[in-house]
Amino acid sequence: MTEASAGHTAEDKGGLRTALAGLTTRGRSFLAAGVAAAICAYVLGQSELLRVGLLLAVLPLVCAAVLYRTRYRVSGSRRLSPGRVPAGSEARVHLRMDNISRLPTGLLMLQDKVPYVLGPRPRFVLDRVEAGGRREVSYRVRSDLRGRYPLGPLQLRLTDPFGMCELTRSFSAYDTLTVIPRVEALPPVRLTGEAQGYGDGRQRSLALAGEDDIIPRGYRHGDDLRRVHWRLTARYGELMVRREEQPQRSRCTVLLDTRGIAFQGAGPDSAFEWAVSGTASTLLHMLERGFSVRLLTDTGSSVPGEGAEGFAGTSQGSADAAGMMMDTLAVVDHSDGTGLSRAYEVLRGGNEGLLIAFLGDLDEEQATVLGKMRQRSGGAVAFLLDSESWVREPTEVPGPLDERTDPLRMLREAGWTAVTVPRGASLADLWREADRRRTYAASTGTTAGGGGA
């Protein structure tokens, strides 16, 4: 929630001149009539007419002066619910106006500034607000395009009870609505060949047991005294503790291909948006399963604040980690790169666990790089988007992709479980297909993805 007072704007420098410029047609008419009456009274020598003229001229000036003074006592706030929303879903914006002065306000006209992609600019008319009172209104925003959209500043048009003057003021505060990619729930399948650890894998490092197999270490401040090994302590002459079984968390790296040359088309139904949505769905799914999850793009970049092991799931910070990754995917765009070598440089440090990639069009060179990536992972699943089918008219029937695409064959020969993604495909169905291919490959001893199920 953000709050601001209508007095904290740059437009206050104009003083009363700005207030006089806000006179309405009625106010200007009264002022003109008063001046004309005063002139006629002077020419004709009618003192009674002069009083009428002064009353007509002073009334709009007094209204402008009073409005100029009371506008500093109106404050506003904005609250987003929620502040992070998937593309295609609605968020509600709550506005609250507080009259913190001792005088009631006149008619208030409220307007919030929003980008055109979120819908029309909302406008509200608020009745007279009593001293110390408040008014609350709300409106809905919706966008099919992910991104970060500023809301505000809030504009308030103040009027006096007689309608003589109107002043428009802008609040200084604004908020940001984050539209994240659409997320699809994935079935809890078992992807064989993944690097195991605790979480769904539940495989731990071997416990060192037995007197001859114990690998001790020196006592450190904070160690539990129940772990002290007294026999070794007597042998070495210092406190020694047993090393406990060290759990190893399952790791998963999700690679998103953002190369502009790898995708055709644009808009919410394009192949690239499907890849971003699939990446978001996979990240959340693996995080919920207890994996240490890392997001990686073809440029070698990842989520700001992400550790070397990625974000850990099933922990207190998992919700924050998911939010950070979704915020990153909300603004990810096409890169100018032509290859995947930067991503390979990041992965070449060691075993990266399970590698899941969402890829656009590939040539043989990039397929070779992906083959090297497979050697650095415990298991690899690739969702290869057929960009041509995403821009082709629905009436056109494509040929069989497996027969005409060498990169797909190269990926499968390199050990990838490669699944093609036609236009309008469901990620949940492709997820199951990937599991069937890996299960089939494990049972027959063939290359993953070499046969279908």
PDB file of N, CA and C in Angstrom, residues 249-252 283 286-288 290-295 302-315 317-326 328:
ATOM      1  N   ARG A 249      20.720 -32.503  -1.396  1.00  0.00           N
ATOM      2  CA  ARG A 249      19.467 -32.122  -2.019  1.00  0.00           C
ATOM      3  C   ARG A 249      19.525 -32.365  -3.528  1.00  0.00           C
ATOM      4  N   SER A 250      18.446 -32.867  -4.070  1.00  0.00           N
ATOM      5  CA  SER A 250      18.351 -33.035  -5.515  1.00  0.00           C
ATOM      6  C   SER A 250      18.423 -31.690  -6.195  1.00  0.00           C
ATOM      7  N   ARG A 251      19.130 -31.625  -7.298  1.00  0.00           N
ATOM      8  CA  ARG A 251      19.337 -30.375  -8.003  1.00  0.00           C
ATOM      9  C   ARG A 251      18.693 -30.438  -9.376  1.00  0.00           C
ATOM     10  N   CYS A 252      18.190 -29.299  -9.789  1.00  0.00           N
ATOM     11  CA  CYS A 252      17.543 -29.213 -11.100  1.00  0.00           C
ATOM     12  C   CYS A 252      17.848 -27.843 -11.694  1.00  0.00           C
ATOM     13  N   LEU A 283       9.746 -24.705 -12.988  1.00  0.00           N
ATOM     14  CA  LEU A 283      10.454 -24.203 -11.814  1.00  0.00           C
ATOM     15  C   LEU A 283       9.620 -24.375 -10.550  1.00  0.00           C
ATOM     16  N   MET A 286       9.236 -28.224  -9.656  1.00  0.00           N
ATOM     17  CA  MET A 286      10.421 -28.836  -9.067  1.00  0.00           C
ATOM     18  C   MET A 286      10.716 -28.244  -7.694  1.00  0.00           C
ATOM     19  N   LEU A 287      10.405 -26.985  -7.503  1.00  0.00           N
ATOM     20  CA  LEU A 287      10.607 -26.363  -6.192  1.00  0.00           C
ATOM     21  C   LEU A 287       9.682 -26.985  -5.165  1.00  0.00           C
ATOM     22  N   GLU A 288       8.451 -27.261  -5.564  1.00  0.00           N
ATOM     23  CA  GLU A 288       7.504 -27.897  -4.655  1.00  0.00           C
ATOM     24  C   GLU A 288       7.917 -29.323  -4.311  1.00  0.00           C
ATOM     25  N   GLY A 290      10.852 -30.257  -3.698  1.00  0.00           N
ATOM     26  CA  GLY A 290      11.985 -30.245  -2.793  1.00  0.00           C
ATOM     27  C   GLY A 290      13.336 -30.154  -3.461  1.00  0.00           C
ATOM     28  N   PHE A 291      13.385 -29.857  -4.760  1.00  0.00           N
ATOM     29  CA  PHE A 291      14.650 -29.733  -5.462  1.00  0.00           C
ATOM     30  C   PHE A 291      15.290 -28.376  -5.184  1.00  0.00           C
ATOM     31  N   SER A 292      16.610 -28.333  -5.302  1.00  0.00           N
ATOM     32  CA  SER A 292      17.314 -27.066  -5.405  1.00  0.00           C
ATOM     33  C   SER A 292      17.235 -26.645  -6.873  1.00  0.00           C
ATOM     34  N   VAL A 293      16.550 -25.573  -7.137  1.00  0.00           N
ATOM     35  CA  VAL A 293      16.194 -25.199  -8.507  1.00  0.00           C
ATOM     36  C   VAL A 293      16.994 -23.978  -8.926  1.00  0.00           C
ATOM     37  N   ARG A 294      17.480 -24.014 -10.155  1.00  0.00           N
ATOM     38  CA  ARG A 294      18.199 -22.881 -10.714  1.00  0.00           C
ATOM     39  C   ARG A 294      17.647 -22.568 -12.106  1.00  0.00           C
ATOM     40  N   LEU A 295      17.453 -21.296 -12.350  1.00  0.00           N
ATOM     41  CA  LEU A 295      17.009 -20.818 -13.664  1.00  0.00           C
ATOM     42  C   LEU A 295      18.211 -20.303 -14.427  1.00  0.00           C
ATOM     43  N   SER A 302      21.181 -15.718 -14.559  1.00  0.00           N
ATOM     44  CA  SER A 302      20.232 -16.433 -13.718  1.00  0.00           C
ATOM     45  C   SER A 302      19.467 -15.406 -12.896  1.00  0.00           C
ATOM     46  N   VAL A 303      18.776 -15.866 -11.878  1.00  0.00           N
ATOM     47  CA  VAL A 303      17.956 -14.982 -11.046  1.00  0.00           C
ATOM     48  C   VAL A 303      18.862 -14.204 -10.102  1.00  0.00           C
ATOM     49  N   PRO A 304      18.703 -12.887  -9.990  1.00  0.00           N
ATOM     50  CA  PRO A 304      19.500 -12.130  -9.019  1.00  0.00           C
ATOM     51  C   PRO A 304      19.263 -12.638  -7.604  1.00  0.00           C
ATOM     52  N   GLY A 305      20.349 -12.842  -6.862  1.00  0.00           N
ATOM     53  CA  GLY A 305      20.238 -13.346  -5.505  1.00  0.00           C
ATOM     54  C   GLY A 305      20.241 -14.854  -5.398  1.00  0.00           C
ATOM     55  N   GLU A 306      20.339 -15.538  -6.537  1.00  0.00           N
ATOM     56  CA  GLU A 306      20.334 -16.992  -6.534  1.00  0.00           C
ATOM     57  C   GLU A 306      21.712 -17.499  -6.126  1.00  0.00           C
ATOM     58  N   GLY A 307      21.746 -18.493  -5.257  1.00  0.00           N
ATOM     59  CA  GLY A 307      23.006 -19.059  -4.809  1.00  0.00           C
ATOM     60  C   GLY A 307      23.597 -20.011  -5.818  1.00  0.00           C
ATOM     61  N   ALA A 308      24.774 -20.520  -5.504  1.00  0.00           N
ATOM     62  CA  ALA A 308      25.449 -21.438  -6.415  1.00  0.00           C
ATOM     63  C   ALA A 308      24.679 -22.734  -6.585  1.00  0.00           C
ATOM     64  N   GLU A 309      23.939 -23.133  -5.560  1.00  0.00           N
ATOM     65  CA  GLU A 309      23.151 -24.360  -5.628  1.00  0.00           C
ATOM     66  C   GLU A 309      21.719 -24.097  -6.065  1.00  0.00           C
ATOM     67  N   GLY A 310      21.404 -22.863  -6.396  1.00  0.00           N
ATOM     68  CA  GLY A 310      20.035 -22.545  -6.769  1.00  0.00           C
ATOM     69  C   GLY A 310      19.194 -22.252  -5.548  1.00  0.00           C
ATOM     70  N   PHE A 311      17.903 -22.164  -5.765  1.00  0.00           N
ATOM     71  CA  PHE A 311      16.960 -21.928  -4.673  1.00  0.00           C
ATOM     72  C   PHE A 311      16.494 -23.265  -4.125  1.00  0.00           C
ATOM     73  N   ALA A 312      16.481 -23.390  -2.811  1.00  0.00           N
ATOM     74  CA  ALA A 312      16.088 -24.637  -2.169  1.00  0.00           C
ATOM     75  C   ALA A 312      14.585 -24.679  -1.975  1.00  0.00           C
ATOM     76  N   GLY A 313      13.995 -25.831  -2.252  1.00  0.00           N
ATOM     77  CA  GLY A 313      12.565 -26.010  -2.056  1.00  0.00           C
ATOM     78  C   GLY A 313      12.244 -26.530  -0.672  1.00  0.00           C
ATOM     79  N   THR A 314      10.953 -26.575  -0.347  1.00  0.00           N
ATOM     80  CA  THR A 314      10.441 -27.056   0.943  1.00  0.00           C
ATOM     81  C   THR A 314      11.156 -26.391   2.104  1.00  0.00           C
ATOM     82  N   SER A 315      11.389 -25.114   2.004  1.00  0.00           N
ATOM     83  CA  SER A 315      12.000 -24.357   3.088  1.00  0.00           C
ATOM     84  C   SER A 315      11.187 -23.099   3.308  1.00  0.00           C
ATOM     85  N   GLY A 317      12.015 -20.123   2.834  1.00  0.00           N
ATOM     86  CA  GLY A 317      12.188 -19.132   1.780  1.00  0.00           C
ATOM     87  C   GLY A 317      11.735 -19.594   0.421  1.00  0.00           C
ATOM     88  N   SER A 318      11.053 -20.749   0.323  1.00  0.00           N
ATOM     89  CA  SER A 318      10.648 -21.242  -0.988  1.00  0.00           C
ATOM     90  C   SER A 318       9.657 -20.313  -1.670  1.00  0.00           C
ATOM     91  N   ALA A 319       8.749 -19.704  -0.891  1.00  0.00           N
ATOM     92  CA  ALA A 319       7.795 -18.772  -1.485  1.00  0.00           C
ATOM     93  C   ALA A 319       8.501 -17.540  -2.026  1.00  0.00           C
ATOM     94  N   ASP A 320       9.479 -17.035  -1.266  1.00  0.00           N
ATOM     95  CA  ASP A 320      10.245 -15.895  -1.757  1.00  0.00           C
ATOM     96  C   ASP A 320      11.065 -16.268  -2.982  1.00  0.00           C
ATOM     97  N   ALA A 321      11.630 -17.462  -2.982  1.00  0.00           N
ATOM     98  CA  ALA A 321      12.405 -17.915  -4.144  1.00  0.00           C
ATOM     99  C   ALA A 321      11.527 -18.013  -5.376  1.00  0.00           C
ATOM    100  N   ALA A 322      10.326 -18.586  -5.197  1.00  0.00           N
ATOM    101  CA  ALA A 322       9.405 -18.679  -6.334  1.00  0.00           C
ATOM    102  C   ALA A 322       9.036 -17.294  -6.846  1.00  0.00           C
ATOM    103  N   GLY A 323       8.813 -16.354  -5.923  1.00  0.00           N
ATOM    104  CA  GLY A 323       8.485 -14.999  -6.344  1.00  0.00           C
ATOM    105  C   GLY A 323       9.609 -14.346  -7.118  1.00  0.00           C
ATOM    106  N   MET A 324      10.855 -14.542  -6.684  1.00  0.00           N
ATOM    107  CA  MET A 324      11.999 -13.954  -7.387  1.00  0.00           C
ATOM    108  C   MET A 324      12.153 -14.537  -8.780  1.00  0.00           C
ATOM    109  N   MET A 325      11.944 -15.834  -8.917  1.00  0.00           N
ATOM    110  CA  MET A 325      12.057 -16.441 -10.238  1.00  0.00           C
ATOM    111  C   MET A 325      10.921 -15.988 -11.151  1.00  0.00           C
ATOM    112  N   MET A 326       9.716 -15.865 -10.601  1.00  0.00           N
ATOM    113  CA  MET A 326       8.603 -15.400 -11.414  1.00  0.00           C
ATOM    114  C   MET A 326       8.793 -13.940 -11.833  1.00  0.00           C
ATOM    115  N   THR A 328      11.638 -12.562 -12.393  1.00  0.00           N
ATOM    116  CA  THR A 328      12.637 -12.577 -13.458  1.00  0.00           C
ATOM    117  C   THR A 328      12.011 -12.981 -14.791  1.00  0.00           C
TER     118      THR A 328
END
